[in-house]
Amino acid sequence: MADNANPGNFANRPKEEVKAAAQKGGASSAGGFASMDPDKQKDIASQGGQASSGSFEPGSEKAKEAGRKGGSSS
């Protein structure tokens, strides 16, 4: 096993834990948006992203830089 303690890296996890995660097949225990009441989904969707806390202050340099990058990887 690698000496990296990053728990997000499956190479650093015990094989049994990785196998158990793989057997779930992407199933989430939380459910998220898809498991919400349809009326609540509609309400959130109608806000067009306004419900999101967002990552940037509007007009900030970081926001401008991210906009210029678009979908390109860094």
Coordinates of C-alpha atoms in Angstrom, one line a residue:
M1 CA 0.0 0.0 0.0
A2 CA 1.2 3.5 -0.7
D3 CA 2.4 5.8 2.1
N4 CA -0.2 8.4 1.0
A5 CA -2.9 8.8 3.7
N6 CA -5.5 10.2 1.2
P7 CA -8.6 8.2 2.0
G8 CA -10.2 9.3 -1.3
N9 CA -7.6 7.3 -3.2
F10 CA -8.8 3.7 -3.5
A11 CA -5.2 2.5 -3.7
N12 CA -4.8 3.5 0.0
R13 CA -7.8 1.5 1.2
P14 CA -8.0 -2.1 2.2
K15 CA -9.1 -4.4 -0.6
E16 CA -12.2 -5.5 1.3
E17 CA -13.4 -1.9 1.6
V18 CA -12.8 -1.2 -2.1
K19 CA -14.7 -4.4 -3.0
A20 CA -17.6 -3.4 -0.8
A21 CA -17.8 0.0 -2.5
A22 CA -17.6 -1.5 -5.9
Q23 CA -20.4 -3.9 -5.2
K24 CA -22.7 -0.9 -4.5
G25 CA -22.4 0.0 -8.1
G26 CA -22.5 3.8 -7.6
A27 CA -25.6 3.6 -5.3
S28 CA -25.6 6.4 -2.7
S29 CA -27.0 6.1 0.7
A30 CA -28.0 9.8 0.8
G31 CA -30.0 9.7 -2.5
G32 CA -29.5 13.4 -3.2
F33 CA -31.6 15.4 -5.6
A34 CA -33.2 12.3 -7.2
S35 CA -34.7 11.1 -3.9
M36 CA -36.3 14.4 -3.0
D37 CA -40.0 15.1 -3.1
P38 CA -40.9 16.2 -6.7
D39 CA -42.3 19.5 -5.6
K40 CA -39.0 20.3 -3.8
Q41 CA -37.0 19.3 -6.9
K42 CA -39.2 21.6 -9.0
D43 CA -38.7 24.5 -6.5
I44 CA -35.0 24.2 -6.5
A45 CA -34.8 23.7 -10.3
S46 CA -36.9 26.8 -10.9
Q47 CA -34.3 28.9 -9.0
G48 CA -31.8 28.3 -11.8
G49 CA -28.8 27.9 -9.7
Q50 CA -29.7 30.7 -7.2
A51 CA -30.1 28.0 -4.5
S52 CA -26.5 27.1 -4.8
S53 CA -24.0 28.6 -2.5
G54 CA -21.6 28.8 -5.4
S55 CA -17.8 28.8 -5.3
F56 CA -17.0 32.4 -6.2
E57 CA -18.1 35.9 -5.5
P58 CA -19.7 37.3 -8.7
G59 CA -17.1 39.3 -10.6
S60 CA -14.2 38.1 -8.6
E61 CA -10.8 37.4 -10.3
K62 CA -11.2 33.7 -9.5
A63 CA -14.6 33.6 -11.2
K64 CA -13.2 35.3 -14.3
E65 CA -10.3 32.9 -14.5
A66 CA -12.6 29.9 -14.1
G67 CA -14.8 31.3 -16.8
R68 CA -11.9 31.7 -19.2
K69 CA -10.8 28.2 -18.5
G70 CA -14.3 26.9 -19.2
G71 CA -14.3 23.1 -19.3
S72 CA -10.6 22.6 -19.9
S73 CA -8.6 20.6 -17.5
S74 CA -5.7 22.0 -15.5

